[in-house]
């Protein structure tokens, strides 16, 4: 690999591989730019966007501050409505609970609504180990599952695939999972959608157990909410006899009225729609209507630890809209897989290391996978200051030391000492300038820099020398007219290439 | 009017021409410029890389160096953002007071001096890249563009995708050098497509990155700091 500075292999290595894939880069660029432009238009339609954003932030912060109270209220409401609430401390516990609930029905197949929480805990794999097949019914999730692939985007998990690739996956793999795709399937979107529709319909009508996540849970009523575009979610939520919803504890809102804010900000931020096509709400069970058994599995899996961090906890405000992914220049180039998590992009870079800890190489590399450009913060509908959290997590990682960071810390301390002693700094600058032809690449990270960029040629003298000579006490007001040439005309920004 | 110049460590060591241009420009507009020699680095690279403790002495030093000045001006949006945004949380009341007196150059010209036409002459085709910290953390808005539009002889061309990061990002440029370079190459492609012969910005760190790619790719364009364009006059052309 080409010089990653002081060894931060995980994200940089994965990103480099993605950068070499021209098809992937083309797919990502086209998709993210299309969504971001549409989102900007949809948001611009609302005069009160800033207020909605602030309201969303406040509602979420208030809820997180009193999470204990609202979770108990939610449990009471769900129970009163005929549901059963289960508490899971971590992924393994959540998976065990769900597997037991499915086994109790005697079924070996379940249909699933797209859910980040179940991806996060690896539910499909855990169910498979218990002999239970979990079928994804969201179109993009279906593409990922059939392709034996991993999701690479929160909202559009198959964003890294183009039409041709999807046609091939459908043609080659659908038959092994259920109704096969036509042999002569084209890559026209309507044909692809029809193949998926017929394949999925067979599964919806057969399934006795449905598994979902939820975008929101309303504490006061015990109502769960899923917003979606395809209608597959509504089929999964209403057709099976048993519904199991697996939801992160941070998805709660206190009251029904709070939804008014998020049902405006979420669709506009994610799909650039004024309103999502399907909003499904379910509250416990009702005789003769929908599932006769309803289980809610509330998942912690690192969330209370995240909540304990004053700066980092704002990541729990996330409503999974993915607007930050679509504007992120790093995500656009590196792709979602490079983040090594179901939560890619800027939000993934702050969420994954908090939920999973910073023990692994990939988690320790994620907070550095950003240029801190701030575009993610600008679009976030609940105003998560992602750059602030990134820097905060970098502190934690740098503090811990470890691979690469000891050397880095020594370099930072040394340079800090020099910067705190301007006379030494001035002498160093002068020495560097005088010997500038000899060692232009001898700066920290020089190799990583010069792989693709020329280094600046140092000037003949630093600014402070010019100042002393031309504006210092004695010479004040007597500017040396030859000054500019003293500074080295062609230095480092490509001057000289234009003339 | 008197102002202290915070030249920044990058300008001091690598781009003195930007500091010189800033001094000339401000003096031409009747501002008396001081350069407190006790200044050094604002601490942004350390802070953004996760070394908050190591940043603290530099925050104290910078705060002391500029004590007593009503205005502190810097030709760097990103260092101005560091002082304005992070100094209050790192350095307490004195640092917060410095934050409120610190201006990025274009802010100072438009908001404090009250000019958009600084009497410059620069007969080139120019495209402007608004660096992220100036754009989003400081909210410079139209100020740089207004200043450029008033320059005689200058033709300003819109940069497609102007608000996208160029990929510099401080230590990001070396820690994730491949992604950083890919972002920079895309930026350069957009800039060259405008047909401009100068890419102008208000942050030499970003310009170092963009210029390094322009130079490596032998592109028919050079990168130049906004201050150097504004300093240029018919009598004393900058280049």
PDB file of C-alpha atoms in Angstrom, chain B residues 51-239:
ATOM      1  CA  UNK B  51      -3.980  15.870  20.701  1.00  0.00           C
ATOM      2  CA  UNK B  52      -5.975  18.310  22.739  1.00  0.00           C
ATOM      3  CA  UNK B  53      -3.543  18.468  25.647  1.00  0.00           C
ATOM      4  CA  UNK B  54      -0.678  19.259  23.299  1.00  0.00           C
ATOM      5  CA  UNK B  55      -2.811  22.035  21.802  1.00  0.00           C
ATOM      6  CA  UNK B  56      -3.282  23.873  25.084  1.00  0.00           C
ATOM      7  CA  UNK B  57       0.170  25.558  25.317  1.00  0.00           C
ATOM      8  CA  UNK B  58      -0.196  26.809  21.736  1.00  0.00           C
ATOM      9  CA  UNK B  59      -3.624  28.247  22.520  1.00  0.00           C
ATOM     10  CA  UNK B  60      -2.140  30.054  25.529  1.00  0.00           C
ATOM     11  CA  UNK B  61       0.817  31.307  23.479  1.00  0.00           C
ATOM     12  CA  UNK B  62      -1.367  32.583  20.644  1.00  0.00           C
ATOM     13  CA  UNK B  63      -3.773  34.215  23.101  1.00  0.00           C
ATOM     14  CA  UNK B  64      -0.896  36.035  24.835  1.00  0.00           C
ATOM     15  CA  UNK B  65       0.811  37.006  21.573  1.00  0.00           C
ATOM     16  CA  UNK B  66      -2.273  38.915  20.432  1.00  0.00           C
ATOM     17  CA  UNK B  67      -3.221  40.445  23.738  1.00  0.00           C
ATOM     18  CA  UNK B  68      -4.233  44.076  23.505  1.00  0.00           C
ATOM     19  CA  UNK B  69      -5.048  44.168  19.785  1.00  0.00           C
ATOM     20  CA  UNK B  70      -8.532  45.232  18.832  1.00  0.00           C
ATOM     21  CA  UNK B  71      -8.324  43.337  15.549  1.00  0.00           C
ATOM     22  CA  UNK B  72      -6.406  40.210  14.627  1.00  0.00           C
ATOM     23  CA  UNK B  73      -6.406  39.364  10.925  1.00  0.00           C
ATOM     24  CA  UNK B  74      -5.350  36.138   9.270  1.00  0.00           C
ATOM     25  CA  UNK B  75      -5.220  35.081   5.628  1.00  0.00           C
ATOM     26  CA  UNK B  76      -6.422  31.598   6.538  1.00  0.00           C
ATOM     27  CA  UNK B  77     -10.061  30.582   6.931  1.00  0.00           C
ATOM     28  CA  UNK B  78      -9.113  27.375   8.598  1.00  0.00           C
ATOM     29  CA  UNK B  79      -6.872  28.921  11.285  1.00  0.00           C
ATOM     30  CA  UNK B  80      -9.459  31.644  11.881  1.00  0.00           C
ATOM     31  CA  UNK B  81     -12.039  28.899  12.369  1.00  0.00           C
ATOM     32  CA  UNK B  82      -9.774  27.150  14.854  1.00  0.00           C
ATOM     33  CA  UNK B  83      -9.471  30.314  16.932  1.00  0.00           C
ATOM     34  CA  UNK B  84     -13.091  31.302  16.624  1.00  0.00           C
ATOM     35  CA  UNK B  85     -14.675  27.902  17.092  1.00  0.00           C
ATOM     36  CA  UNK B  86     -12.338  25.981  19.383  1.00  0.00           C
ATOM     37  CA  UNK B  87     -10.346  28.519  21.383  1.00  0.00           C
ATOM     38  CA  UNK B  88     -13.230  29.362  23.733  1.00  0.00           C
ATOM     39  CA  UNK B  89     -13.650  25.694  24.694  1.00  0.00           C
ATOM     40  CA  UNK B  90      -9.898  25.044  25.097  1.00  0.00           C
ATOM     41  CA  UNK B  91      -8.457  28.255  26.493  1.00  0.00           C
ATOM     42  CA  UNK B  92     -11.147  29.844  28.656  1.00  0.00           C
ATOM     43  CA  UNK B  93     -12.108  33.513  28.858  1.00  0.00           C
ATOM     44  CA  UNK B  94      -8.956  35.087  27.401  1.00  0.00           C
ATOM     45  CA  UNK B  95      -8.991  32.742  24.443  1.00  0.00           C
ATOM     46  CA  UNK B  96     -12.705  33.397  23.970  1.00  0.00           C
ATOM     47  CA  UNK B  97     -11.959  37.119  23.909  1.00  0.00           C
ATOM     48  CA  UNK B  98      -9.316  36.560  21.236  1.00  0.00           C
ATOM     49  CA  UNK B  99     -11.822  34.510  19.270  1.00  0.00           C
ATOM     50  CA  UNK B 100     -14.212  37.437  19.168  1.00  0.00           C
ATOM     51  CA  UNK B 101     -11.475  39.779  17.872  1.00  0.00           C
ATOM     52  CA  UNK B 102     -10.088  37.435  15.200  1.00  0.00           C
ATOM     53  CA  UNK B 103     -11.061  37.887  11.560  1.00  0.00           C
ATOM     54  CA  UNK B 104     -10.341  35.997   8.413  1.00  0.00           C
ATOM     55  CA  UNK B 105      -8.970  38.408   5.812  1.00  0.00           C
ATOM     56  CA  UNK B 106     -12.080  38.681   3.617  1.00  0.00           C
ATOM     57  CA  UNK B 107     -14.299  39.146   6.670  1.00  0.00           C
ATOM     58  CA  UNK B 108     -12.017  41.890   7.909  1.00  0.00           C
ATOM     59  CA  UNK B 109     -12.019  43.667   4.552  1.00  0.00           C
ATOM     60  CA  UNK B 110     -15.775  43.498   4.002  1.00  0.00           C
ATOM     61  CA  UNK B 111     -17.115  43.743   7.570  1.00  0.00           C
ATOM     62  CA  UNK B 112     -14.545  45.894   9.374  1.00  0.00           C
ATOM     63  CA  UNK B 113     -12.758  47.985   6.739  1.00  0.00           C
ATOM     64  CA  UNK B 114     -16.011  48.122   4.780  1.00  0.00           C
ATOM     65  CA  UNK B 115     -14.689  47.627   1.241  1.00  0.00           C
ATOM     66  CA  UNK B 116     -15.317  45.177  -1.551  1.00  0.00           C
ATOM     67  CA  UNK B 117     -13.338  47.061  -4.195  1.00  0.00           C
ATOM     68  CA  UNK B 118      -9.790  47.123  -2.882  1.00  0.00           C
ATOM     69  CA  UNK B 119      -8.422  48.765  -6.040  1.00  0.00           C
ATOM     70  CA  UNK B 120      -6.752  45.636  -7.335  1.00  0.00           C
ATOM     71  CA  UNK B 121      -5.826  44.819 -10.922  1.00  0.00           C
ATOM     72  CA  UNK B 122      -5.220  41.228 -11.998  1.00  0.00           C
ATOM     73  CA  UNK B 123      -5.689  40.458 -15.700  1.00  0.00           C
ATOM     74  CA  UNK B 124      -6.362  36.721 -15.490  1.00  0.00           C
ATOM     75  CA  UNK B 125      -9.166  34.202 -15.740  1.00  0.00           C
ATOM     76  CA  UNK B 126      -9.778  32.999 -12.196  1.00  0.00           C
ATOM     77  CA  UNK B 127     -11.903  30.328 -10.551  1.00  0.00           C
ATOM     78  CA  UNK B 128     -12.521  30.360  -6.794  1.00  0.00           C
ATOM     79  CA  UNK B 129     -12.440  27.363  -4.448  1.00  0.00           C
ATOM     80  CA  UNK B 130     -14.110  28.118  -1.093  1.00  0.00           C
ATOM     81  CA  UNK B 131     -12.285  26.034   1.506  1.00  0.00           C
ATOM     82  CA  UNK B 132     -14.516  24.086   3.878  1.00  0.00           C
ATOM     83  CA  UNK B 133     -13.670  25.789   7.164  1.00  0.00           C
ATOM     84  CA  UNK B 134     -14.131  29.264   5.725  1.00  0.00           C
ATOM     85  CA  UNK B 135     -17.296  28.182   3.984  1.00  0.00           C
ATOM     86  CA  UNK B 136     -19.000  26.195   6.747  1.00  0.00           C
ATOM     87  CA  UNK B 137     -17.383  27.082  10.074  1.00  0.00           C
ATOM     88  CA  UNK B 138     -16.924  30.805   9.449  1.00  0.00           C
ATOM     89  CA  UNK B 139     -19.759  31.279   6.981  1.00  0.00           C
ATOM     90  CA  UNK B 140     -17.736  33.577   4.703  1.00  0.00           C
ATOM     91  CA  UNK B 141     -20.493  33.374   2.132  1.00  0.00           C
ATOM     92  CA  UNK B 142     -20.197  35.758  -0.794  1.00  0.00           C
ATOM     93  CA  UNK B 143     -17.426  37.916   0.680  1.00  0.00           C
ATOM     94  CA  UNK B 144     -14.473  36.393  -1.219  1.00  0.00           C
ATOM     95  CA  UNK B 145     -16.442  36.336  -4.458  1.00  0.00           C
ATOM     96  CA  UNK B 146     -17.503  39.964  -4.076  1.00  0.00           C
ATOM     97  CA  UNK B 147     -13.889  41.004  -3.535  1.00  0.00           C
ATOM     98  CA  UNK B 148     -12.788  39.080  -6.629  1.00  0.00           C
ATOM     99  CA  UNK B 149     -15.596  40.457  -8.774  1.00  0.00           C
ATOM    100  CA  UNK B 150     -14.397  43.984  -8.033  1.00  0.00           C
ATOM    101  CA  UNK B 151     -10.868  43.272  -9.256  1.00  0.00           C
ATOM    102  CA  UNK B 152     -10.238  45.016 -12.561  1.00  0.00           C
ATOM    103  CA  UNK B 153      -9.088  42.818 -15.431  1.00  0.00           C
ATOM    104  CA  UNK B 154     -10.194  39.676 -13.626  1.00  0.00           C
ATOM    105  CA  UNK B 155     -12.680  37.294 -15.196  1.00  0.00           C
ATOM    106  CA  UNK B 156     -14.281  35.059 -12.567  1.00  0.00           C
ATOM    107  CA  UNK B 157     -15.507  31.638 -13.683  1.00  0.00           C
ATOM    108  CA  UNK B 158     -17.765  29.462 -11.549  1.00  0.00           C
ATOM    109  CA  UNK B 159     -16.100  26.273 -10.253  1.00  0.00           C
ATOM    110  CA  UNK B 160     -18.391  23.242 -10.689  1.00  0.00           C
ATOM    111  CA  UNK B 161     -18.925  21.492  -7.335  1.00  0.00           C
ATOM    112  CA  UNK B 162     -17.168  24.410  -5.654  1.00  0.00           C
ATOM    113  CA  UNK B 163     -18.397  23.520  -2.179  1.00  0.00           C
ATOM    114  CA  UNK B 164     -16.966  20.002  -2.227  1.00  0.00           C
ATOM    115  CA  UNK B 165     -13.871  19.461  -0.122  1.00  0.00           C
ATOM    116  CA  UNK B 166     -10.577  19.383  -2.036  1.00  0.00           C
ATOM    117  CA  UNK B 167      -9.363  16.514   0.133  1.00  0.00           C
ATOM    118  CA  UNK B 168      -6.645  18.244   2.128  1.00  0.00           C
ATOM    119  CA  UNK B 169      -8.070  17.953   5.637  1.00  0.00           C
ATOM    120  CA  UNK B 170      -4.810  18.416   7.572  1.00  0.00           C
ATOM    121  CA  UNK B 171      -3.340  15.079   8.626  1.00  0.00           C
ATOM    122  CA  UNK B 172      -6.104  13.412   6.591  1.00  0.00           C
ATOM    123  CA  UNK B 173      -3.937  14.187   3.549  1.00  0.00           C
ATOM    124  CA  UNK B 174      -1.313  11.746   4.788  1.00  0.00           C
ATOM    125  CA  UNK B 175      -3.332   9.337   6.947  1.00  0.00           C
ATOM    126  CA  UNK B 176      -5.738   8.681   4.077  1.00  0.00           C
ATOM    127  CA  UNK B 177      -3.528   9.843   1.253  1.00  0.00           C
ATOM    128  CA  UNK B 178      -5.241   7.791  -1.459  1.00  0.00           C
ATOM    129  CA  UNK B 179      -8.725   9.142  -0.786  1.00  0.00           C
ATOM    130  CA  UNK B 180      -7.282  12.611  -0.262  1.00  0.00           C
ATOM    131  CA  UNK B 181      -5.524  12.504  -3.627  1.00  0.00           C
ATOM    132  CA  UNK B 182      -8.633  11.176  -5.388  1.00  0.00           C
ATOM    133  CA  UNK B 183     -10.638  14.103  -4.008  1.00  0.00           C
ATOM    134  CA  UNK B 184      -7.928  16.528  -5.055  1.00  0.00           C
ATOM    135  CA  UNK B 185      -7.721  15.098  -8.548  1.00  0.00           C
ATOM    136  CA  UNK B 186     -11.473  15.507  -9.000  1.00  0.00           C
ATOM    137  CA  UNK B 187     -11.217  19.093  -7.745  1.00  0.00           C
ATOM    138  CA  UNK B 188      -8.411  19.792 -10.196  1.00  0.00           C
ATOM    139  CA  UNK B 189     -10.410  18.267 -13.063  1.00  0.00           C
ATOM    140  CA  UNK B 190     -13.356  20.564 -12.278  1.00  0.00           C
ATOM    141  CA  UNK B 191     -11.099  23.583 -11.966  1.00  0.00           C
ATOM    142  CA  UNK B 192      -9.291  22.944 -15.240  1.00  0.00           C
ATOM    143  CA  UNK B 193     -12.649  22.450 -16.991  1.00  0.00           C
ATOM    144  CA  UNK B 194     -13.449  26.120 -16.335  1.00  0.00           C
ATOM    145  CA  UNK B 195     -10.606  27.193 -18.609  1.00  0.00           C
ATOM    146  CA  UNK B 196      -9.291  29.507 -15.891  1.00  0.00           C
ATOM    147  CA  UNK B 197      -5.535  29.947 -15.591  1.00  0.00           C
ATOM    148  CA  UNK B 198      -5.629  30.632 -11.847  1.00  0.00           C
ATOM    149  CA  UNK B 199      -7.365  28.709  -9.063  1.00  0.00           C
ATOM    150  CA  UNK B 200      -7.817  31.055  -6.167  1.00  0.00           C
ATOM    151  CA  UNK B 201      -8.495  30.202  -2.526  1.00  0.00           C
ATOM    152  CA  UNK B 202      -8.189  31.728   0.921  1.00  0.00           C
ATOM    153  CA  UNK B 203      -6.330  28.869   2.620  1.00  0.00           C
ATOM    154  CA  UNK B 204      -2.793  27.983   1.673  1.00  0.00           C
ATOM    155  CA  UNK B 205      -3.004  24.482   3.140  1.00  0.00           C
ATOM    156  CA  UNK B 206      -5.727  23.532   0.673  1.00  0.00           C
ATOM    157  CA  UNK B 207      -3.855  25.361  -2.083  1.00  0.00           C
ATOM    158  CA  UNK B 208      -0.700  23.409  -1.253  1.00  0.00           C
ATOM    159  CA  UNK B 209      -2.647  20.192  -1.824  1.00  0.00           C
ATOM    160  CA  UNK B 210      -4.415  21.387  -4.970  1.00  0.00           C
ATOM    161  CA  UNK B 211      -1.256  23.055  -6.283  1.00  0.00           C
ATOM    162  CA  UNK B 212       0.737  19.888  -5.636  1.00  0.00           C
ATOM    163  CA  UNK B 213      -1.662  17.961  -7.867  1.00  0.00           C
ATOM    164  CA  UNK B 214      -1.738  20.694 -10.532  1.00  0.00           C
ATOM    165  CA  UNK B 215       2.027  20.591 -10.602  1.00  0.00           C
ATOM    166  CA  UNK B 216       2.211  16.777 -10.679  1.00  0.00           C
ATOM    167  CA  UNK B 217      -0.296  16.656 -13.532  1.00  0.00           C
ATOM    168  CA  UNK B 218       1.296  19.539 -15.433  1.00  0.00           C
ATOM    169  CA  UNK B 219      -2.103  21.218 -15.539  1.00  0.00           C
ATOM    170  CA  UNK B 220      -2.392  24.572 -17.359  1.00  0.00           C
ATOM    171  CA  UNK B 221      -3.346  26.349 -14.146  1.00  0.00           C
ATOM    172  CA  UNK B 222      -1.727  27.597 -10.983  1.00  0.00           C
ATOM    173  CA  UNK B 223      -3.053  27.986  -7.473  1.00  0.00           C
ATOM    174  CA  UNK B 224      -2.823  31.377  -5.835  1.00  0.00           C
ATOM    175  CA  UNK B 225      -3.946  32.854  -2.529  1.00  0.00           C
ATOM    176  CA  UNK B 226      -6.721  35.438  -2.696  1.00  0.00           C
ATOM    177  CA  UNK B 227      -4.588  37.956  -0.791  1.00  0.00           C
ATOM    178  CA  UNK B 228      -1.997  37.911  -3.563  1.00  0.00           C
ATOM    179  CA  UNK B 229      -4.633  38.706  -6.173  1.00  0.00           C
ATOM    180  CA  UNK B 230      -6.065  41.511  -4.043  1.00  0.00           C
ATOM    181  CA  UNK B 231      -2.563  42.903  -3.432  1.00  0.00           C
ATOM    182  CA  UNK B 232      -1.888  43.135  -7.151  1.00  0.00           C
ATOM    183  CA  UNK B 233      -2.250  46.568  -8.752  1.00  0.00           C
ATOM    184  CA  UNK B 234      -1.521  48.072 -12.144  1.00  0.00           C
ATOM    185  CA  UNK B 235       1.471  49.921 -10.680  1.00  0.00           C
ATOM    186  CA  UNK B 236       2.734  46.894  -8.806  1.00  0.00           C
ATOM    187  CA  UNK B 237       1.441  43.732 -10.479  1.00  0.00           C
ATOM    188  CA  UNK B 238       1.857  40.694  -8.287  1.00  0.00           C
ATOM    189  CA  UNK B 239       2.714  38.305 -11.093  1.00  0.00           C
TER     190      UNK B 239
END
